[in-house]
Short mmCIF file of N, CA and C in Angstrom, two decimals:
data_model
loop_
_atom_site.label_atom_id
_atom_site.label_comp_id
_atom_site.label_asym_id
_atom_site.label_seq_id
_atom_site.Cartn_x
_atom_site.Cartn_y
_atom_site.Cartn_z
N ALA A 1 256.49 -49.19 -84.28
CA ALA A 1 256.43 -48.71 -85.65
C ALA A 1 257.78 -48.97 -86.31
N GLY A 2 257.81 -48.88 -87.59
CA GLY A 2 259.04 -49.08 -88.34
C GLY A 2 258.73 -49.50 -89.75
N GLY A 3 259.77 -49.78 -90.48
CA GLY A 3 259.63 -50.14 -91.88
C GLY A 3 259.04 -51.52 -92.10
N PHE A 4 258.80 -51.81 -93.34
CA PHE A 4 258.26 -53.08 -93.80
C PHE A 4 259.20 -54.23 -93.41
N GLY A 5 258.66 -55.25 -92.74
CA GLY A 5 259.43 -56.45 -92.42
C GLY A 5 260.49 -56.28 -91.36
N VAL A 6 260.36 -55.25 -90.50
CA VAL A 6 261.39 -55.00 -89.49
C VAL A 6 261.19 -55.83 -88.22
N GLY A 7 259.97 -56.40 -88.04
CA GLY A 7 259.73 -57.26 -86.88
C GLY A 7 258.66 -56.75 -85.92
N LYS A 8 257.84 -55.84 -86.37
CA LYS A 8 256.82 -55.26 -85.49
C LYS A 8 255.80 -56.30 -85.02
N SER A 9 255.28 -57.10 -85.93
CA SER A 9 254.31 -58.13 -85.55
C SER A 9 254.95 -59.15 -84.63
N THR A 10 256.18 -59.49 -84.92
CA THR A 10 256.92 -60.45 -84.09
C THR A 10 257.11 -59.89 -82.69
N LEU A 11 257.46 -58.61 -82.58
CA LEU A 11 257.67 -57.98 -81.28
C LEU A 11 256.40 -58.02 -80.45
N VAL A 12 255.28 -57.62 -81.03
CA VAL A 12 254.01 -57.64 -80.28
C VAL A 12 253.67 -59.06 -79.85
N GLY A 13 253.82 -60.01 -80.74
CA GLY A 13 253.50 -61.40 -80.42
C GLY A 13 254.41 -62.01 -79.37
N ALA A 14 255.66 -61.57 -79.31
CA ALA A 14 256.62 -62.15 -78.36
C ALA A 14 256.28 -61.83 -76.92
N VAL A 15 255.60 -60.72 -76.68
CA VAL A 15 255.41 -60.27 -75.30
C VAL A 15 253.95 -60.20 -74.86
N SER A 16 253.01 -60.27 -75.79
CA SER A 16 251.61 -60.13 -75.43
C SER A 16 251.13 -61.30 -74.57
N GLU A 17 250.37 -60.97 -73.52
CA GLU A 17 249.83 -62.01 -72.64
C GLU A 17 248.56 -62.63 -73.22
N ILE A 18 248.02 -62.02 -74.26
CA ILE A 18 246.86 -62.56 -74.95
C ILE A 18 247.30 -62.95 -76.36
N PRO A 19 246.58 -63.86 -76.99
CA PRO A 19 246.93 -64.11 -78.39
C PRO A 19 246.78 -62.80 -79.16
N PRO A 20 247.83 -62.35 -79.82
CA PRO A 20 247.74 -61.04 -80.47
C PRO A 20 246.74 -61.05 -81.62
N LEU A 21 246.04 -59.92 -81.74
CA LEU A 21 245.20 -59.69 -82.90
C LEU A 21 246.13 -59.29 -84.02
N ARG A 22 246.02 -59.97 -85.12
CA ARG A 22 246.87 -59.66 -86.27
C ARG A 22 245.98 -59.41 -87.48
N THR A 23 246.39 -58.49 -88.29
CA THR A 23 245.67 -58.24 -89.55
C THR A 23 246.63 -58.53 -90.70
N GLU A 24 247.17 -59.72 -90.67
CA GLU A 24 248.12 -60.16 -91.69
C GLU A 24 247.35 -60.69 -92.90
N GLU A 25 247.81 -60.31 -94.06
CA GLU A 25 247.24 -60.82 -95.29
C GLU A 25 248.38 -61.29 -96.19
N THR A 26 248.08 -62.27 -97.00
CA THR A 26 249.06 -62.78 -97.96
C THR A 26 249.43 -61.68 -98.94
N MET A 27 250.70 -61.56 -99.22
CA MET A 27 251.15 -60.56 -100.19
C MET A 27 250.79 -61.02 -101.59
N THR A 28 250.05 -60.19 -102.27
CA THR A 28 249.64 -60.50 -103.63
C THR A 28 250.68 -59.98 -104.62
N MET A 29 250.52 -60.32 -105.87
CA MET A 29 251.42 -59.80 -106.90
C MET A 29 251.28 -58.28 -106.99
N ALA A 30 250.07 -57.77 -106.81
CA ALA A 30 249.86 -56.32 -106.84
C ALA A 30 250.63 -55.65 -105.70
N ALA A 31 250.59 -56.27 -104.51
CA ALA A 31 251.33 -55.72 -103.37
C ALA A 31 252.83 -55.77 -103.63
N ARG A 32 253.30 -56.82 -104.22
CA ARG A 32 254.73 -56.93 -104.50
C ARG A 32 255.19 -55.85 -105.47
N ARG A 33 254.28 -55.38 -106.34
CA ARG A 33 254.65 -54.30 -107.25
C ARG A 33 254.72 -52.96 -106.52
N SER A 34 253.89 -52.76 -105.50
CA SER A 34 253.88 -51.46 -104.81
C SER A 34 254.78 -51.44 -103.58
N ASP A 35 255.10 -52.59 -102.99
CA ASP A 35 255.95 -52.66 -101.80
C ASP A 35 257.27 -53.30 -102.17
N ASP A 36 258.35 -52.65 -101.80
CA ASP A 36 259.67 -53.21 -102.08
C ASP A 36 259.99 -54.28 -101.05
N GLY A 37 259.82 -55.52 -101.44
CA GLY A 37 260.12 -56.63 -100.55
C GLY A 37 261.46 -57.27 -100.82
N SER A 38 262.29 -56.62 -101.61
CA SER A 38 263.58 -57.21 -101.99
C SER A 38 264.48 -57.48 -100.80
N ALA A 39 264.37 -56.67 -99.76
CA ALA A 39 265.23 -56.86 -98.58
C ALA A 39 264.74 -58.00 -97.69
N VAL A 40 263.49 -58.39 -97.85
CA VAL A 40 262.90 -59.48 -97.07
C VAL A 40 262.16 -60.43 -98.02
N PRO A 41 262.88 -61.10 -98.91
CA PRO A 41 262.23 -61.91 -99.95
C PRO A 41 261.42 -63.09 -99.41
N SER A 42 261.71 -63.54 -98.18
CA SER A 42 260.96 -64.67 -97.63
C SER A 42 259.63 -64.25 -97.02
N LYS A 43 259.39 -62.96 -96.93
CA LYS A 43 258.14 -62.46 -96.33
C LYS A 43 256.98 -62.73 -97.28
N THR A 44 255.98 -63.45 -96.79
CA THR A 44 254.83 -63.81 -97.63
C THR A 44 253.53 -63.15 -97.20
N SER A 45 253.55 -62.48 -96.02
CA SER A 45 252.35 -61.80 -95.56
C SER A 45 252.75 -60.43 -95.02
N THR A 46 251.75 -59.59 -94.85
CA THR A 46 252.01 -58.23 -94.38
C THR A 46 250.85 -57.74 -93.53
N THR A 47 251.15 -56.86 -92.58
CA THR A 47 250.12 -56.25 -91.74
C THR A 47 249.41 -55.18 -92.56
N VAL A 48 248.09 -55.27 -92.61
CA VAL A 48 247.33 -54.30 -93.41
C VAL A 48 246.57 -53.29 -92.56
N ALA A 49 246.46 -53.49 -91.27
CA ALA A 49 245.80 -52.51 -90.40
C ALA A 49 246.65 -52.30 -89.16
N MET A 50 246.77 -53.34 -88.33
CA MET A 50 247.57 -53.22 -87.10
C MET A 50 247.70 -54.59 -86.45
N ASP A 51 248.61 -54.64 -85.51
CA ASP A 51 248.70 -55.76 -84.58
C ASP A 51 248.30 -55.21 -83.22
N PHE A 52 247.73 -56.05 -82.38
CA PHE A 52 247.33 -55.60 -81.05
C PHE A 52 247.67 -56.67 -80.04
N GLY A 53 248.28 -56.25 -78.94
CA GLY A 53 248.58 -57.14 -77.83
C GLY A 53 248.40 -56.38 -76.52
N ARG A 54 248.57 -57.10 -75.43
CA ARG A 54 248.36 -56.49 -74.11
C ARG A 54 249.31 -57.09 -73.11
N ILE A 55 249.76 -56.25 -72.18
CA ILE A 55 250.60 -56.70 -71.06
C ILE A 55 250.02 -56.09 -69.80
N THR A 56 249.85 -56.90 -68.75
CA THR A 56 249.44 -56.39 -67.46
C THR A 56 250.68 -56.32 -66.57
N VAL A 57 250.92 -55.13 -66.05
CA VAL A 57 252.05 -54.91 -65.16
C VAL A 57 251.51 -54.98 -63.74
N PRO A 58 252.20 -55.69 -62.83
CA PRO A 58 251.71 -55.74 -61.45
C PRO A 58 251.42 -54.33 -60.92
N GLY A 59 250.30 -54.20 -60.23
CA GLY A 59 249.87 -52.91 -59.74
C GLY A 59 248.74 -52.36 -60.60
N GLU A 60 248.14 -53.22 -61.40
CA GLU A 60 246.96 -52.90 -62.18
C GLU A 60 247.20 -51.98 -63.38
N LEU A 61 248.42 -51.86 -63.84
CA LEU A 61 248.73 -51.09 -65.04
C LEU A 61 248.64 -52.02 -66.23
N ILE A 62 247.89 -51.61 -67.24
CA ILE A 62 247.77 -52.41 -68.45
C ILE A 62 248.36 -51.60 -69.61
N LEU A 63 249.28 -52.22 -70.32
CA LEU A 63 249.86 -51.61 -71.51
C LEU A 63 249.22 -52.25 -72.73
N TYR A 64 248.71 -51.43 -73.60
CA TYR A 64 248.17 -51.91 -74.87
C TYR A 64 249.24 -51.69 -75.93
N LEU A 65 249.53 -52.71 -76.67
CA LEU A 65 250.57 -52.66 -77.69
C LEU A 65 249.94 -52.67 -79.07
N PHE A 66 250.34 -51.72 -79.88
CA PHE A 66 249.85 -51.64 -81.25
C PHE A 66 251.04 -51.67 -82.19
N GLY A 67 250.98 -52.53 -83.17
CA GLY A 67 252.00 -52.57 -84.21
C GLY A 67 251.43 -51.95 -85.46
N THR A 68 252.16 -51.02 -86.03
CA THR A 68 251.69 -50.32 -87.23
C THR A 68 252.04 -51.10 -88.48
N PRO A 69 251.29 -50.89 -89.55
CA PRO A 69 251.71 -51.46 -90.84
C PRO A 69 252.97 -50.73 -91.31
N GLY A 70 253.85 -51.44 -91.99
CA GLY A 70 255.12 -50.86 -92.40
C GLY A 70 255.14 -50.16 -93.74
N GLN A 71 254.14 -50.37 -94.57
CA GLN A 71 254.15 -49.77 -95.90
C GLN A 71 253.47 -48.41 -95.88
N THR A 72 254.00 -47.49 -96.68
CA THR A 72 253.45 -46.14 -96.72
C THR A 72 252.00 -46.14 -97.20
N ARG A 73 251.59 -47.09 -97.99
CA ARG A 73 250.20 -47.08 -98.47
C ARG A 73 249.20 -47.33 -97.34
N PHE A 74 249.67 -47.81 -96.19
CA PHE A 74 248.80 -48.00 -95.03
C PHE A 74 249.03 -46.94 -93.96
N ALA A 75 249.74 -45.87 -94.29
CA ALA A 75 250.09 -44.83 -93.32
C ALA A 75 248.87 -44.15 -92.71
N PHE A 76 247.77 -44.13 -93.42
CA PHE A 76 246.56 -43.51 -92.87
C PHE A 76 246.13 -44.17 -91.56
N MET A 77 246.53 -45.40 -91.33
CA MET A 77 246.17 -46.12 -90.10
C MET A 77 246.92 -45.57 -88.88
N TRP A 78 248.07 -44.97 -89.11
CA TRP A 78 248.91 -44.54 -88.00
C TRP A 78 248.23 -43.54 -87.09
N ASP A 79 247.46 -42.60 -87.66
CA ASP A 79 246.77 -41.62 -86.82
C ASP A 79 245.78 -42.29 -85.89
N GLN A 80 245.08 -43.30 -86.40
CA GLN A 80 244.11 -44.01 -85.56
C GLN A 80 244.83 -44.82 -84.47
N ILE A 81 245.90 -45.47 -84.85
CA ILE A 81 246.63 -46.31 -83.90
C ILE A 81 247.31 -45.49 -82.82
N SER A 82 247.82 -44.32 -83.17
CA SER A 82 248.61 -43.54 -82.20
C SER A 82 247.77 -42.60 -81.34
N THR A 83 246.48 -42.50 -81.60
CA THR A 83 245.63 -41.65 -80.77
C THR A 83 245.70 -42.12 -79.32
N GLY A 84 246.10 -41.22 -78.44
CA GLY A 84 246.21 -41.55 -77.02
C GLY A 84 247.50 -42.23 -76.64
N ALA A 85 248.41 -42.41 -77.57
CA ALA A 85 249.68 -43.08 -77.26
C ALA A 85 250.52 -42.24 -76.30
N ILE A 86 251.12 -42.90 -75.34
CA ILE A 86 252.02 -42.19 -74.42
C ILE A 86 253.46 -42.29 -74.88
N GLY A 87 253.75 -43.21 -75.78
CA GLY A 87 255.11 -43.38 -76.28
C GLY A 87 255.14 -44.42 -77.36
N ALA A 88 256.31 -44.52 -77.99
CA ALA A 88 256.45 -45.45 -79.11
C ALA A 88 257.85 -46.05 -79.14
N VAL A 89 257.92 -47.21 -79.77
CA VAL A 89 259.19 -47.86 -80.08
C VAL A 89 259.31 -47.86 -81.60
N VAL A 90 260.39 -47.28 -82.11
CA VAL A 90 260.67 -47.35 -83.54
C VAL A 90 261.68 -48.48 -83.72
N LEU A 91 261.23 -49.53 -84.39
CA LEU A 91 262.07 -50.70 -84.63
C LEU A 91 262.90 -50.46 -85.88
N VAL A 92 264.20 -50.73 -85.79
CA VAL A 92 265.13 -50.46 -86.88
C VAL A 92 265.87 -51.73 -87.27
N ASP A 93 265.97 -51.94 -88.56
CA ASP A 93 266.79 -53.00 -89.14
C ASP A 93 267.98 -52.28 -89.76
N VAL A 94 269.20 -52.49 -89.24
CA VAL A 94 270.35 -51.73 -89.72
C VAL A 94 270.70 -52.04 -91.17
N ARG A 95 270.14 -53.10 -91.72
CA ARG A 95 270.35 -53.38 -93.14
C ARG A 95 269.53 -52.43 -94.01
N ARG A 96 268.50 -51.81 -93.40
CA ARG A 96 267.60 -50.92 -94.13
C ARG A 96 267.22 -49.73 -93.25
N VAL A 97 268.20 -48.98 -92.82
CA VAL A 97 267.97 -47.88 -91.88
C VAL A 97 267.02 -46.83 -92.47
N ALA A 98 267.13 -46.57 -93.75
CA ALA A 98 266.28 -45.54 -94.38
C ALA A 98 264.79 -45.82 -94.19
N ASP A 99 264.41 -47.09 -94.01
CA ASP A 99 263.01 -47.45 -93.81
C ASP A 99 262.46 -46.90 -92.48
N SER A 100 263.34 -46.40 -91.62
CA SER A 100 262.94 -45.91 -90.30
C SER A 100 262.60 -44.44 -90.28
N PHE A 101 263.00 -43.70 -91.31
CA PHE A 101 262.80 -42.26 -91.31
C PHE A 101 261.33 -41.87 -91.18
N GLY A 102 260.44 -42.57 -91.86
CA GLY A 102 259.02 -42.23 -91.80
C GLY A 102 258.46 -42.32 -90.39
N ALA A 103 258.79 -43.37 -89.67
CA ALA A 103 258.29 -43.54 -88.30
C ALA A 103 258.87 -42.47 -87.38
N ILE A 104 260.16 -42.20 -87.51
CA ILE A 104 260.79 -41.19 -86.66
C ILE A 104 260.16 -39.82 -86.93
N ASP A 105 260.02 -39.48 -88.19
CA ASP A 105 259.39 -38.20 -88.54
C ASP A 105 257.98 -38.11 -87.98
N TYR A 106 257.23 -39.20 -88.09
CA TYR A 106 255.85 -39.22 -87.61
C TYR A 106 255.79 -38.86 -86.13
N PHE A 107 256.58 -39.54 -85.31
CA PHE A 107 256.51 -39.31 -83.86
C PHE A 107 257.10 -37.96 -83.47
N GLU A 108 258.15 -37.53 -84.15
CA GLU A 108 258.70 -36.20 -83.88
C GLU A 108 257.68 -35.12 -84.21
N ASP A 109 257.02 -35.22 -85.35
CA ASP A 109 256.03 -34.22 -85.77
C ASP A 109 254.86 -34.12 -84.81
N ARG A 110 254.53 -35.20 -84.13
CA ARG A 110 253.38 -35.22 -83.22
C ARG A 110 253.79 -35.13 -81.75
N ASN A 111 255.07 -34.91 -81.51
CA ASN A 111 255.60 -34.82 -80.14
C ASN A 111 255.24 -36.04 -79.29
N ILE A 112 255.27 -37.20 -79.90
CA ILE A 112 255.07 -38.45 -79.17
C ILE A 112 256.46 -38.98 -78.83
N PRO A 113 256.78 -39.10 -77.53
CA PRO A 113 258.10 -39.60 -77.17
C PRO A 113 258.32 -41.01 -77.71
N PHE A 114 259.56 -41.28 -78.10
CA PHE A 114 259.87 -42.61 -78.63
C PHE A 114 261.31 -42.97 -78.31
N ILE A 115 261.56 -44.26 -78.40
CA ILE A 115 262.92 -44.78 -78.36
C ILE A 115 263.15 -45.53 -79.66
N VAL A 116 264.41 -45.77 -79.96
CA VAL A 116 264.77 -46.57 -81.13
C VAL A 116 265.29 -47.91 -80.63
N ALA A 117 264.75 -48.98 -81.18
CA ALA A 117 265.20 -50.33 -80.83
C ALA A 117 265.78 -50.98 -82.09
N VAL A 118 267.05 -51.30 -82.03
CA VAL A 118 267.71 -51.97 -83.15
C VAL A 118 267.42 -53.46 -83.04
N ASN A 119 266.66 -53.98 -84.00
CA ASN A 119 266.31 -55.38 -84.04
C ASN A 119 267.41 -56.11 -84.80
N TRP A 120 268.21 -56.87 -84.10
CA TRP A 120 269.38 -57.50 -84.70
C TRP A 120 269.00 -58.78 -85.43
N PHE A 121 269.15 -58.75 -86.74
CA PHE A 121 268.96 -59.92 -87.58
C PHE A 121 270.30 -60.62 -87.71
N PRO A 122 270.31 -61.95 -87.89
CA PRO A 122 271.58 -62.69 -87.92
C PRO A 122 272.58 -62.19 -88.97
N ASP A 123 272.10 -61.71 -90.10
CA ASP A 123 273.02 -61.28 -91.16
C ASP A 123 273.24 -59.77 -91.18
N ALA A 124 272.78 -59.08 -90.14
CA ALA A 124 272.93 -57.62 -90.09
C ALA A 124 274.38 -57.25 -89.72
N PRO A 125 274.91 -56.21 -90.36
CA PRO A 125 276.25 -55.75 -89.98
C PRO A 125 276.21 -55.16 -88.57
N ARG A 126 277.27 -55.31 -87.84
CA ARG A 126 277.34 -54.77 -86.49
C ARG A 126 277.75 -53.31 -86.56
N VAL A 127 276.91 -52.46 -86.01
CA VAL A 127 277.18 -51.03 -85.96
C VAL A 127 276.94 -50.56 -84.53
N THR A 128 277.49 -49.41 -84.21
CA THR A 128 277.33 -48.86 -82.86
C THR A 128 276.06 -48.01 -82.80
N HIS A 129 275.63 -47.75 -81.58
CA HIS A 129 274.48 -46.87 -81.39
C HIS A 129 274.79 -45.47 -81.92
N ASP A 130 276.04 -45.02 -81.76
CA ASP A 130 276.42 -43.70 -82.29
C ASP A 130 276.27 -43.66 -83.81
N GLN A 131 276.61 -44.75 -84.48
CA GLN A 131 276.46 -44.80 -85.93
C GLN A 131 274.98 -44.76 -86.32
N VAL A 132 274.16 -45.49 -85.59
CA VAL A 132 272.71 -45.48 -85.85
C VAL A 132 272.17 -44.07 -85.62
N ARG A 133 272.57 -43.45 -84.51
CA ARG A 133 272.12 -42.10 -84.18
C ARG A 133 272.50 -41.11 -85.29
N ASP A 134 273.73 -41.22 -85.78
CA ASP A 134 274.19 -40.32 -86.84
C ASP A 134 273.40 -40.51 -88.13
N VAL A 135 273.23 -41.76 -88.53
CA VAL A 135 272.51 -42.04 -89.79
C VAL A 135 271.06 -41.57 -89.71
N LEU A 136 270.44 -41.75 -88.55
CA LEU A 136 269.04 -41.36 -88.38
C LEU A 136 268.88 -39.90 -87.97
N ALA A 137 270.00 -39.20 -87.73
CA ALA A 137 269.98 -37.80 -87.28
C ALA A 137 269.09 -37.65 -86.05
N LEU A 138 269.28 -38.56 -85.08
CA LEU A 138 268.46 -38.56 -83.88
C LEU A 138 268.94 -37.53 -82.87
N ASN A 139 267.99 -36.94 -82.19
CA ASN A 139 268.27 -36.09 -81.06
C ASN A 139 269.04 -36.92 -80.02
N PRO A 140 270.07 -36.35 -79.40
CA PRO A 140 270.83 -37.12 -78.39
C PRO A 140 269.99 -37.62 -77.23
N ALA A 141 268.83 -37.02 -76.99
CA ALA A 141 267.98 -37.44 -75.87
C ALA A 141 267.16 -38.69 -76.19
N VAL A 142 267.12 -39.11 -77.45
CA VAL A 142 266.35 -40.30 -77.82
C VAL A 142 267.18 -41.55 -77.51
N PRO A 143 266.70 -42.39 -76.61
CA PRO A 143 267.45 -43.61 -76.29
C PRO A 143 267.47 -44.60 -77.45
N ILE A 144 268.57 -45.32 -77.55
CA ILE A 144 268.70 -46.42 -78.51
C ILE A 144 269.01 -47.67 -77.71
N VAL A 145 268.28 -48.74 -77.99
CA VAL A 145 268.50 -50.02 -77.32
C VAL A 145 268.63 -51.12 -78.36
N ASP A 146 269.22 -52.22 -77.97
CA ASP A 146 269.29 -53.40 -78.81
C ASP A 146 268.16 -54.33 -78.42
N THR A 147 267.62 -55.05 -79.40
CA THR A 147 266.56 -56.00 -79.09
C THR A 147 266.60 -57.16 -80.07
N ASP A 148 265.90 -58.19 -79.72
CA ASP A 148 265.63 -59.32 -80.62
C ASP A 148 264.13 -59.54 -80.49
N ALA A 149 263.38 -59.15 -81.51
CA ALA A 149 261.92 -59.18 -81.46
C ALA A 149 261.36 -60.58 -81.27
N LEU A 150 262.18 -61.60 -81.44
CA LEU A 150 261.75 -62.97 -81.24
C LEU A 150 261.76 -63.38 -79.77
N ARG A 151 262.49 -62.65 -78.95
CA ARG A 151 262.72 -63.05 -77.56
C ARG A 151 261.96 -62.18 -76.57
N LYS A 152 261.07 -62.81 -75.82
CA LYS A 152 260.22 -62.10 -74.87
C LYS A 152 261.02 -61.22 -73.92
N GLU A 153 262.11 -61.73 -73.38
CA GLU A 153 262.88 -60.95 -72.41
C GLU A 153 263.52 -59.71 -73.05
N HIS A 154 263.88 -59.81 -74.32
CA HIS A 154 264.42 -58.65 -75.02
C HIS A 154 263.33 -57.59 -75.24
N VAL A 155 262.15 -58.04 -75.62
CA VAL A 155 261.04 -57.13 -75.86
C VAL A 155 260.64 -56.47 -74.54
N GLN A 156 260.61 -57.24 -73.46
CA GLN A 156 260.30 -56.65 -72.16
C GLN A 156 261.31 -55.57 -71.80
N SER A 157 262.58 -55.84 -72.02
CA SER A 157 263.63 -54.84 -71.74
C SER A 157 263.44 -53.60 -72.60
N THR A 158 263.03 -53.79 -73.83
CA THR A 158 262.78 -52.65 -74.72
C THR A 158 261.63 -51.81 -74.19
N LEU A 159 260.55 -52.44 -73.77
CA LEU A 159 259.41 -51.69 -73.23
C LEU A 159 259.76 -51.00 -71.92
N ILE A 160 260.58 -51.64 -71.10
CA ILE A 160 261.05 -51.01 -69.87
C ILE A 160 261.88 -49.77 -70.19
N ALA A 161 262.71 -49.86 -71.23
CA ALA A 161 263.50 -48.70 -71.65
C ALA A 161 262.59 -47.56 -72.08
N LEU A 162 261.50 -47.87 -72.78
CA LEU A 162 260.54 -46.84 -73.18
C LEU A 162 259.90 -46.21 -71.94
N ILE A 163 259.46 -47.03 -71.00
CA ILE A 163 258.82 -46.50 -69.79
C ILE A 163 259.81 -45.66 -68.99
N ASP A 164 261.06 -46.10 -68.87
CA ASP A 164 262.09 -45.30 -68.19
C ASP A 164 262.25 -43.94 -68.87
N HIS A 165 262.29 -43.95 -70.18
CA HIS A 165 262.42 -42.70 -70.94
C HIS A 165 261.23 -41.78 -70.67
N LEU A 166 260.03 -42.34 -70.67
CA LEU A 166 258.83 -41.54 -70.42
C LEU A 166 258.85 -40.96 -69.00
N MET A 167 259.29 -41.75 -68.04
CA MET A 167 259.34 -41.28 -66.65
C MET A 167 260.36 -40.15 -66.50
N ARG A 168 261.50 -40.25 -67.18
CA ARG A 168 262.50 -39.17 -67.15
C ARG A 168 261.93 -37.89 -67.76
N LEU A 169 261.21 -38.03 -68.86
CA LEU A 169 260.61 -36.86 -69.50
C LEU A 169 259.58 -36.19 -68.59
N ILE A 170 258.74 -36.99 -67.95
CA ILE A 170 257.73 -36.45 -67.04
C ILE A 170 258.40 -35.73 -65.87
N SER A 171 259.42 -36.34 -65.32
CA SER A 171 260.14 -35.74 -64.20
C SER A 171 260.78 -34.42 -64.61
N ARG A 172 261.39 -34.39 -65.79
CA ARG A 172 262.03 -33.16 -66.27
C ARG A 172 260.98 -32.07 -66.49
N ARG A 173 259.84 -32.43 -67.07
CA ARG A 173 258.79 -31.43 -67.31
C ARG A 173 258.23 -30.88 -65.99
N ARG A 174 258.11 -31.75 -64.99
CA ARG A 174 257.64 -31.27 -63.67
C ARG A 174 258.64 -30.29 -63.07
N ARG A 175 259.93 -30.61 -63.14
CA ARG A 175 260.95 -29.71 -62.60
C ARG A 175 260.93 -28.37 -63.33
N GLU A 176 260.78 -28.41 -64.64
CA GLU A 176 260.73 -27.18 -65.42
C GLU A 176 259.50 -26.36 -65.06
N ALA A 177 258.35 -26.99 -64.86
CA ALA A 177 257.13 -26.28 -64.49
C ALA A 177 257.27 -25.66 -63.10
N GLU A 178 257.88 -26.40 -62.17
CA GLU A 178 258.11 -25.87 -60.82
C GLU A 178 259.02 -24.66 -60.86
N ALA A 179 260.09 -24.76 -61.63
CA ALA A 179 261.03 -23.64 -61.74
C ALA A 179 260.35 -22.43 -62.35
N GLU A 180 259.48 -22.65 -63.31
CA GLU A 180 258.75 -21.55 -63.95
C GLU A 180 257.79 -20.90 -62.94
N ARG A 181 257.08 -21.71 -62.14
CA ARG A 181 256.17 -21.17 -61.12
C ARG A 181 256.94 -20.37 -60.08
N GLU A 182 258.10 -20.90 -59.66
CA GLU A 182 258.91 -20.19 -58.67
C GLU A 182 259.43 -18.87 -59.22
N ALA A 183 259.81 -18.86 -60.49
CA ALA A 183 260.29 -17.63 -61.12
C ALA A 183 259.18 -16.59 -61.21
N GLU A 184 257.96 -17.04 -61.49
CA GLU A 184 256.83 -16.13 -61.57
C GLU A 184 256.46 -15.58 -60.20
N ALA A 185 256.66 -16.39 -59.16
CA ALA A 185 256.30 -15.99 -57.79
C ALA A 185 257.29 -14.96 -57.22
N GLU A 186 258.49 -14.91 -57.76
CA GLU A 186 259.51 -14.00 -57.23
C GLU A 186 259.29 -12.59 -57.66
#
């Protein structure tokens, strides 16, 4: 998930083992009036429903990847896309950090664990993860990683970071539940 033109479709396409399902449509003049494309003037199409890809991890684990539309007028799709989600990647373009607030708020409000992936564009200013964390007012427990949505190995590393984060959360919750049971038993 993330703002308009941040690289969500590119990320899904870079790593999917199947040709990704895309719901890209040409941006019309009406869309240009309702969507601020000034930060990405070369963008000529936009996701209107979702992107879908798949990765099979050895050991019979299949990850389904869904890319959300970036414009608020398509936000109604997010509930359908995130149903059953175990985690999320919020893609951030540091040239337009404010575009990330909606996605972060969405996952925080629904208690869906997420990581932040800074998608480095060639003309983006170089900032630190601490600066990104401060601007986004992120909880210190939310991991931030660097990525290049065009490069499969970067996207794989980003997804591994999400899975690592999810495994740490599960482990912590198990320890907390055990401690609670032991306290009740005493």
